[in-house]
Amino acid sequence: MSPRKPLLAALALTLFAGSVQAADDEVVVYSSRIDELIKPVFDAYTAKTGVKIKFITDKEAPLMQRIKAEGQNGVADLLLTVDAGNLWQAEQMGILQPIKSDIIDKNIPPQYRASSHDWTGLSLRARTIIYSTERVKPSELSTYEALADKQWEGRLCLRTAKKVYNQSLTATLIETHGEAETEKLVKGWVSNLSTDVFSDDNAVIQAVAAGQCDVGVVNTYYYGRLHKADPKLPVKIFWPNQGDRGVHVNLSGIGLTKHAPHPEAAKKLVEWMTGEEAQKLFADINQEFPANPKVKPSDEVAAWGSFKADSLPVEVAGKRQAEAIRLMDRAGWN
Ligand code: FE
């Protein structure tokens, strides 16, 4: 054997390894979360691994349509969005594929992942009750259901039923109480509204602060942002249903696209995103709870107090979404 051969073999191996790496040194993410919520996390990953992350941000519906339209010529490796209702939609459209990973399974509790493994939660938010500290005593509050009582007539503010957050909340109520009871309850909420529904959660919190209503239902991070901007905000968070099923918790999450060009690199990124370092960064940026229970929330978030969360798998929000939309419509929730 000439001494050259091992050298050539070594060179060929290096080139081969190089070409494999070249194909896998970037990941493309389609994200419905805005740049400032994701860029620090992706920058940290690039600094650690050298893997570049390209991301395109838009609303979830056009991103999902785009992934579908691109089909086998898919550009995106990952779809990052919020609410199990949206992730479930993507799953139904057939634009995702499962990631089988012991790391993800170990890091994220099963109720915050798709049973198909098509997506996993990354951060959690509670959709909970807020109240006016000037006009409501927390002892008057108990459950989501109780907001339908006569006591709250003309005192409740809600966001529009068109928002997936409320559809998901209603879907989990249907799962718990059945359709007839949930419809009665939602009608009770609608009849207690003090004013027309709002287009976003911030407006609900501001309406409670301004005295337009006394109680509302919002995602925790909206409260966190407004409270940070104005620590004297006369509004507080209440954790309902602590004596029964717990608070409705939803998530932001991520899924691997069906035709991902860099599936291995994408899987590694998702695994890292469920781990301690990324979980802390990702959750804290938006005042959310880490989906990995080993990671503690920020001091700001921890200050809201601990609570019992509903243990229903969040994919129920997707499975019953169509039912929830029809029910909300019948109940007159606009
Ligand atoms: Fe939101």
Coordinates of C-alpha atoms and ligand atoms in Angstrom, one line a residue:
M1 CA 0.0 0.0 0.0
S2 CA 1.4 3.4 -1.0
P3 CA 1.7 5.9 1.8
R4 CA -0.6 8.2 -0.2
K5 CA -3.7 6.1 0.1
P6 CA -4.5 6.7 3.8
L7 CA -3.9 10.4 3.1
L8 CA -6.3 10.5 0.3
A9 CA -8.8 8.5 2.3
A10 CA -8.5 11.0 5.1
L11 CA -8.9 13.9 2.7
A12 CA -12.0 12.3 1.2
L13 CA -13.5 11.8 4.7
T14 CA -12.8 15.4 5.6
L15 CA -14.5 16.6 2.4
F16 CA -17.4 14.4 3.0
A17 CA -17.8 15.5 6.6
G18 CA -17.4 19.1 5.3
S19 CA -20.2 18.7 2.8
V20 CA -22.6 17.1 5.3
Q21 CA -21.9 20.0 7.7
A22 CA -22.5 22.6 4.9
A23 CA -26.0 21.2 4.4
D24 CA -26.7 21.3 8.0
D25 CA -25.2 24.5 9.2
E26 CA -28.3 26.5 9.0
V27 CA -31.9 26.2 10.1
V28 CA -34.8 28.2 8.6
V29 CA -37.7 29.1 10.9
Y30 CA -41.1 30.5 9.9
S31 CA -42.2 32.4 13.0
S32 CA -45.4 34.1 14.1
R33 CA -43.6 35.5 17.1
I34 CA -42.0 38.8 16.5
D35 CA -38.2 39.2 16.0
E36 CA -37.5 40.6 19.5
L37 CA -39.0 37.6 21.2
I38 CA -36.9 35.0 19.2
K39 CA -33.7 36.7 18.0
P40 CA -31.9 36.6 21.4
V41 CA -32.5 32.9 21.7
F42 CA -31.4 32.1 18.1
D43 CA -28.3 34.4 18.6
A44 CA -27.4 32.4 21.6
Y45 CA -27.6 29.1 19.7
T46 CA -25.6 30.5 16.8
A47 CA -22.9 31.7 19.2
K48 CA -22.8 28.3 20.8
T49 CA -22.9 26.0 17.8
G50 CA -22.1 28.1 14.7
V51 CA -25.4 27.1 13.2
K52 CA -27.0 30.0 11.4
I53 CA -30.7 30.5 11.9
K54 CA -32.7 32.4 9.3
F55 CA -36.2 33.4 10.3
I56 CA -39.2 34.9 8.6
T57 CA -41.9 36.4 10.7
D58 CA -45.6 36.8 9.7
K59 CA -49.0 35.9 11.1
E60 CA -49.5 32.1 11.6
A61 CA -52.1 31.7 8.8
P62 CA -50.0 33.0 5.9
L63 CA -47.0 31.1 7.2
M64 CA -48.9 27.9 7.3
Q65 CA -50.3 28.5 3.8
R66 CA -46.8 29.3 2.6
I67 CA -45.4 26.0 4.0
K68 CA -48.3 24.1 2.3
A69 CA -47.8 26.0 -1.0
E70 CA -44.0 25.4 -1.0
G71 CA -44.7 21.6 -0.5
Q72 CA -41.7 19.5 -1.5
N73 CA -39.6 22.6 -2.3
G74 CA -40.1 23.7 1.3
V75 CA -37.7 26.3 2.6
A76 CA -38.8 26.3 6.2
D77 CA -37.5 23.7 8.6
L78 CA -39.5 24.8 11.6
L79 CA -42.8 26.5 12.3
L80 CA -42.9 28.5 15.5
T81 CA -46.2 29.9 16.7
V82 CA -48.5 30.4 19.7
D83 CA -51.5 28.4 20.9
A84 CA -52.1 24.7 20.7
G85 CA -55.1 25.6 18.6
N86 CA -52.8 26.9 15.9
L87 CA -50.2 24.1 16.1
W88 CA -53.0 21.6 15.9
Q89 CA -54.3 23.4 12.7
A90 CA -50.8 23.0 11.2
E91 CA -50.8 19.3 12.2
Q92 CA -54.2 18.9 10.5
M93 CA -53.0 20.6 7.3
G94 CA -50.3 17.9 7.1
I95 CA -47.4 20.4 7.0
L96 CA -45.6 19.0 10.0
Q97 CA -43.7 15.7 10.7
P98 CA -43.0 14.1 14.0
I99 CA -39.7 14.7 15.9
K100 CA -38.8 11.6 17.9
S101 CA -36.5 12.7 20.6
D102 CA -35.9 11.4 24.1
I103 CA -34.4 14.8 25.0
I104 CA -37.7 16.6 24.1
D105 CA -39.8 13.9 25.8
K106 CA -37.7 14.3 29.0
N107 CA -37.7 18.1 29.0
I108 CA -41.4 18.9 28.2
P109 CA -44.4 17.3 30.0
P110 CA -46.6 15.2 27.7
Q111 CA -49.7 17.5 28.1
Y112 CA -47.7 20.3 26.5
R113 CA -46.8 18.3 23.4
A114 CA -48.7 16.7 20.5
S115 CA -49.4 13.1 21.0
S116 CA -48.3 12.7 17.3
H117 CA -45.0 14.3 18.2
D118 CA -45.7 16.9 15.4
W119 CA -45.0 19.8 17.8
T120 CA -43.9 20.6 21.3
G121 CA -44.5 23.5 23.6
L122 CA -41.7 25.9 24.4
S123 CA -43.2 28.4 26.8
L124 CA -46.4 28.5 28.8
R125 CA -49.0 31.2 29.5
A126 CA -52.0 31.0 31.7
R127 CA -55.3 32.5 30.4
T128 CA -56.6 33.6 33.7
I129 CA -58.9 36.1 35.5
I130 CA -57.8 39.7 36.2
Y131 CA -59.7 42.0 38.6
S132 CA -59.8 45.6 39.7
T133 CA -58.0 46.0 43.0
E134 CA -60.4 49.0 43.6
R135 CA -63.7 47.3 43.1
V136 CA -63.2 43.6 43.6
K137 CA -62.0 41.6 46.6
P138 CA -60.2 38.4 45.5
S139 CA -62.4 36.5 48.0
E140 CA -65.3 37.3 45.6
L141 CA -63.6 35.3 42.8
S142 CA -63.4 31.5 42.5
T143 CA -63.7 30.0 39.0
Y144 CA -64.1 30.8 35.3
E145 CA -67.6 29.3 35.6
A146 CA -68.5 31.8 38.4
L147 CA -68.0 34.7 36.1
A148 CA -71.3 33.7 34.6
D149 CA -73.1 34.5 37.9
K150 CA -75.5 37.4 38.3
Q151 CA -73.0 39.0 40.7
W152 CA -70.8 40.0 37.6
E153 CA -73.7 41.4 35.5
G154 CA -72.4 44.4 33.6
R155 CA -68.9 44.0 35.1
L156 CA -67.1 41.6 32.8
C157 CA -64.8 42.4 29.9
L158 CA -63.8 39.9 27.3
R159 CA -61.7 39.8 24.1
T160 CA -63.4 38.7 20.8
A161 CA -64.3 35.1 20.3
K162 CA -62.4 35.3 17.0
K163 CA -59.1 35.0 18.8
V164 CA -57.8 31.5 19.1
Y165 CA -56.9 32.1 22.8
N166 CA -60.6 32.2 23.7
Q167 CA -61.5 29.4 21.3
S168 CA -58.9 27.2 23.1
L169 CA -60.2 28.2 26.6
T170 CA -63.8 27.3 25.4
A171 CA -62.6 24.0 23.9
T172 CA -61.1 22.9 27.2
L173 CA -64.4 23.9 28.9
I174 CA -66.3 21.7 26.5
E175 CA -63.9 18.8 27.2
T176 CA -64.6 19.3 31.0
H177 CA -68.3 20.1 31.1
G178 CA -69.7 18.9 27.8
E179 CA -71.3 21.1 25.2
A180 CA -74.7 21.9 26.8
E181 CA -73.2 23.1 30.1
T182 CA -70.5 25.1 28.4
E183 CA -73.0 26.8 26.2
K184 CA -75.0 27.9 29.2
L185 CA -71.9 29.1 30.9
V186 CA -70.6 31.1 27.9
K187 CA -74.1 32.7 27.5
G188 CA -73.8 33.7 31.1
W189 CA -70.4 35.4 30.4
V190 CA -71.9 37.2 27.3
S191 CA -74.9 38.4 29.3
N192 CA -72.5 39.8 32.0
L193 CA -70.4 41.8 29.5
S194 CA -70.1 45.5 30.4
T195 CA -69.3 46.5 26.9
D196 CA -68.6 45.1 23.4
V197 CA -65.7 42.6 23.2
F198 CA -62.2 44.0 22.7
S199 CA -59.8 43.2 19.9
D200 CA -56.9 42.4 22.2
D201 CA -56.0 41.4 25.7
N202 CA -54.3 44.8 26.5
A203 CA -57.5 46.6 25.9
V204 CA -59.3 44.2 28.4
I205 CA -56.7 45.0 31.1
Q206 CA -56.9 48.7 30.4
A207 CA -60.7 48.6 30.6
V208 CA -60.5 47.0 34.0
A209 CA -57.9 49.6 35.1
A210 CA -60.1 52.5 33.8
G211 CA -63.2 51.3 35.5
Q212 CA -65.1 50.2 32.4
C213 CA -65.4 46.8 33.9
D214 CA -64.3 45.0 37.1
V215 CA -63.1 41.6 35.9
G216 CA -61.7 40.1 32.7
V217 CA -59.9 37.1 31.2
V218 CA -56.4 37.5 29.6
N219 CA -53.1 35.9 29.0
T220 CA -50.6 36.5 31.8
Y221 CA -47.8 38.0 29.7
Y222 CA -50.1 40.9 28.6
Y223 CA -50.7 41.7 32.3
G224 CA -47.0 41.3 32.9
R225 CA -46.1 43.9 30.3
L226 CA -48.6 46.5 31.4
H227 CA -47.8 45.9 35.0
K228 CA -44.1 46.4 34.3
A229 CA -44.8 49.7 32.4
D230 CA -47.0 50.9 35.3
P231 CA -46.4 49.1 38.7
K232 CA -49.3 51.0 40.2
L233 CA -51.8 49.5 37.7
P234 CA -54.9 48.9 39.8
V235 CA -55.4 45.4 38.4
K236 CA -54.3 42.0 39.7
I237 CA -54.1 38.4 38.6
F238 CA -56.4 35.8 40.1
W239 CA -55.8 32.0 39.7
P240 CA -59.3 30.4 39.3
N241 CA -60.4 26.8 39.8
Q242 CA -57.7 26.0 42.3
G243 CA -60.2 23.6 44.1
D244 CA -60.9 21.6 40.9
R245 CA -59.1 21.3 37.5
G246 CA -56.9 24.3 37.7
V247 CA -56.0 27.3 35.4
H248 CA -56.2 27.0 31.6
V249 CA -52.6 27.0 30.4
N250 CA -51.6 27.4 26.7
L251 CA -48.3 27.6 25.0
S252 CA -46.0 28.8 22.3
G253 CA -44.6 25.9 20.4
I254 CA -42.6 24.6 17.5
G255 CA -42.9 21.9 14.9
L256 CA -40.7 20.3 12.2
T257 CA -42.1 20.9 8.7
K258 CA -42.9 17.9 6.5
H259 CA -40.3 18.8 3.8
A260 CA -37.7 20.4 6.1
P261 CA -34.4 20.8 4.2
H262 CA -32.4 20.5 7.4
P263 CA -34.3 18.1 9.6
E264 CA -31.3 16.9 11.7
A265 CA -30.1 20.5 12.4
A266 CA -33.7 21.5 13.1
K267 CA -34.2 18.7 15.6
K268 CA -31.0 19.6 17.4
L269 CA -32.2 23.2 17.7
V270 CA -35.6 22.2 19.1
E271 CA -33.9 19.9 21.6
W272 CA -31.7 22.8 22.7
M273 CA -34.7 25.1 22.9
T274 CA -36.4 22.7 25.4
G275 CA -33.2 22.7 27.6
E276 CA -32.4 24.9 30.5
E277 CA -30.4 27.7 29.0
A278 CA -32.8 28.4 26.1
Q279 CA -35.9 27.9 28.2
K280 CA -34.9 30.6 30.6
L281 CA -34.1 33.0 27.8
F282 CA -37.2 32.2 25.8
A283 CA -39.7 32.4 28.6
D284 CA -38.3 35.4 30.4
I285 CA -38.3 37.6 27.3
N286 CA -42.1 37.5 27.1
Q287 CA -42.8 37.0 30.8
E288 CA -43.9 33.5 30.2
F289 CA -43.4 30.3 32.2
P290 CA -40.8 27.8 30.9
A291 CA -42.4 24.7 29.5
N292 CA -39.6 22.7 31.0
P293 CA -40.6 22.3 34.7
K294 CA -37.0 22.1 35.8
V295 CA -36.5 25.7 34.8
K296 CA -37.8 28.5 37.2
P297 CA -39.7 31.4 35.9
S298 CA -38.3 35.0 36.2
D299 CA -38.8 36.8 39.4
E300 CA -41.4 39.0 37.8
V301 CA -43.5 36.0 36.8
A302 CA -42.8 34.1 40.0
A303 CA -44.3 37.2 41.9
W304 CA -47.7 36.3 40.5
G305 CA -47.7 33.3 42.8
S306 CA -47.8 29.6 42.1
F307 CA -50.9 27.9 41.0
K308 CA -52.4 24.6 39.9
A309 CA -52.7 24.3 36.1
D310 CA -55.2 22.3 34.3
S311 CA -53.6 18.9 33.4
L312 CA -55.7 18.4 30.2
P313 CA -53.4 17.8 27.2
V314 CA -53.5 21.2 25.4
E315 CA -54.1 19.5 22.1
V316 CA -57.7 19.3 23.2
A317 CA -57.8 23.0 22.3
G318 CA -57.3 22.0 18.7
K319 CA -59.5 18.9 18.7
R320 CA -62.5 20.8 19.9
Q321 CA -61.7 24.1 18.2
A322 CA -64.5 23.8 15.6
E323 CA -67.0 22.9 18.2
A324 CA -65.9 25.8 20.4
I325 CA -66.2 28.3 17.5
R326 CA -69.8 27.2 16.8
L327 CA -70.7 27.2 20.4
M328 CA -69.3 30.8 21.0
D329 CA -71.3 31.9 17.9
R330 CA -74.5 30.4 19.2
A331 CA -73.9 32.0 22.6
G332 CA -73.6 35.4 21.0
W333 CA -69.9 35.9 21.8
N334 CA -68.7 38.1 19.0
Ligands
FE1 FE -50.6 37.0 22.5

